[in-house]
Amino acid sequence: MQVVKRINAPLERVWEILTDTRQWSTWGPSVCQVDSPQRFICSGLQGRLKTAVGIWVTFEISNFEAPIYWGWKVAGFTATGHRLKKLNEKSCELIFELPFAAFPYALICRQAANRIARLALDRSKDGNIKVRMK
């Protein structure tokens, strides 16, 4: 399943937001705090995060293809994929990829997509969000 959001900002700007661990708690509703050895992620990076329910869990960046995709494992489980698709010089699509079994998490991803768009633009100009079943 995918949650897709068109963002009227350059892909590079959105990629920076997605890969900056200092911003995860700003756009990620399920993330309260991040403990990472470096600010920007890379393949194999390991750290931990504090969830919205107050539990610390480990994470590892398991897939990394700058500037279009990163995926991770959280608490040892494959979690959300974060993909960007360039539409033109001034806009891109943000795609959250999640397993069908995680359907309820699509609501969290929709909220995150809106927050990322606001960070990239200082306000979202395009409220079109789609949920695609794959």
XYZ file of C-alpha atoms in Angstrom:
134
model
C 0.000 0.000 0.000
C 1.140 3.535 -0.664
C 0.286 6.963 0.668
C 1.105 9.562 -1.991
C 1.373 13.339 -1.616
C 2.299 15.851 -4.307
C 4.520 18.550 -2.850
C 5.176 21.811 -4.668
C 8.803 21.995 -3.591
C 12.021 20.700 -5.163
C 12.806 17.036 -4.539
C 16.123 17.985 -2.915
C 14.380 20.090 -0.267
C 11.969 17.276 0.602
C 14.831 14.728 0.664
C 16.696 16.874 3.183
C 13.644 16.930 5.473
C 13.153 13.157 5.152
C 16.762 12.317 5.948
C 17.392 14.812 8.759
C 16.955 12.930 12.051
C 16.549 16.256 13.884
C 13.312 16.840 11.942
C 11.728 13.392 12.353
C 9.846 14.359 15.503
C 8.553 17.473 13.722
C 6.905 15.587 10.877
C 6.544 12.047 12.252
C 3.474 11.719 14.501
C 4.793 8.448 15.956
C 8.281 9.848 16.766
C 8.920 11.979 19.872
C 12.705 11.963 20.005
C 15.663 10.557 18.034
C 19.046 9.419 19.303
C 21.351 9.077 16.289
C 25.146 9.192 15.922
C 24.733 11.574 12.984
C 22.170 14.102 11.852
C 21.581 12.878 8.288
C 20.921 9.221 7.568
C 22.949 6.898 5.376
C 22.898 3.198 4.593
C 23.407 1.087 7.700
C 22.941 3.943 10.178
C 21.687 2.681 13.526
C 20.095 4.609 16.346
C 17.018 4.684 18.473
C 13.840 6.678 18.715
C 11.260 7.393 21.354
C 7.755 6.570 20.170
C 4.593 8.551 20.839
C 3.746 6.069 23.598
C 7.062 6.733 25.351
C 8.930 3.552 24.426
C 12.478 3.675 23.039
C 13.069 1.357 20.055
C 16.060 0.771 17.804
C 16.173 1.630 14.116
C 18.484 0.769 11.246
C 18.508 2.277 7.759
C 18.315 -0.889 5.667
C 17.890 0.615 2.183
C 19.279 3.911 0.998
C 19.301 5.326 -2.553
C 19.921 9.080 -2.381
C 17.944 11.158 -3.237
C 14.975 8.949 -4.023
C 14.471 6.227 -1.406
C 15.188 5.050 2.092
C 13.732 2.210 4.080
C 14.345 1.059 7.600
C 13.831 -1.515 10.287
C 12.293 -0.398 13.553
C 12.627 -2.702 16.552
C 13.967 -5.302 14.106
C 10.909 -5.209 11.811
C 10.793 -3.860 8.261
C 8.962 -0.542 8.470
C 7.846 2.250 6.148
C 9.659 3.024 2.903
C 10.128 6.692 1.985
C 10.243 7.365 -1.760
C 10.450 10.575 -3.779
C 9.519 10.929 -7.434
C 10.593 14.084 -9.237
C 7.756 15.657 -11.220
C 9.659 18.755 -12.372
C 12.231 21.193 -10.969
C 9.724 22.639 -8.501
C 7.640 19.659 -7.409
C 7.797 16.014 -6.450
C 5.697 13.192 -5.108
C 6.304 11.825 -1.646
C 5.376 8.159 -1.400
C 5.183 6.238 1.844
C 5.297 2.500 1.189
C 3.851 0.201 3.810
C 2.721 -3.410 3.987
C -0.986 -4.008 3.478
C -1.221 -5.396 7.029
C -0.226 -1.930 8.268
C -3.287 -0.303 6.651
C -4.223 1.678 9.808
C -0.750 3.262 9.763
C -1.724 4.964 6.490
C -3.493 7.625 8.580
C -0.219 8.396 10.376
C 1.569 8.561 7.002
C -1.031 10.981 5.655
C -0.457 13.247 8.630
C 3.324 12.980 8.173
C 3.019 13.813 4.457
C 1.089 16.978 5.264
C 3.661 18.011 7.842
C 6.539 17.399 5.425
C 4.784 19.488 2.776
C 4.373 22.336 5.265
C 8.038 22.117 6.242
C 9.068 22.160 2.582
C 6.815 25.084 1.690
C 6.169 26.823 4.989
C 2.589 25.917 4.151
C 0.995 23.257 1.992
C -0.506 24.558 -1.258
C -1.718 21.191 -2.502
C -3.866 19.099 -0.191
C -4.196 16.168 -2.588
C -3.281 12.948 -0.825
C -4.038 9.557 -2.299
C -3.918 6.118 -0.754
C -3.078 3.498 -3.375
C -3.480 -0.217 -2.838
C -0.751 -2.296 -4.432
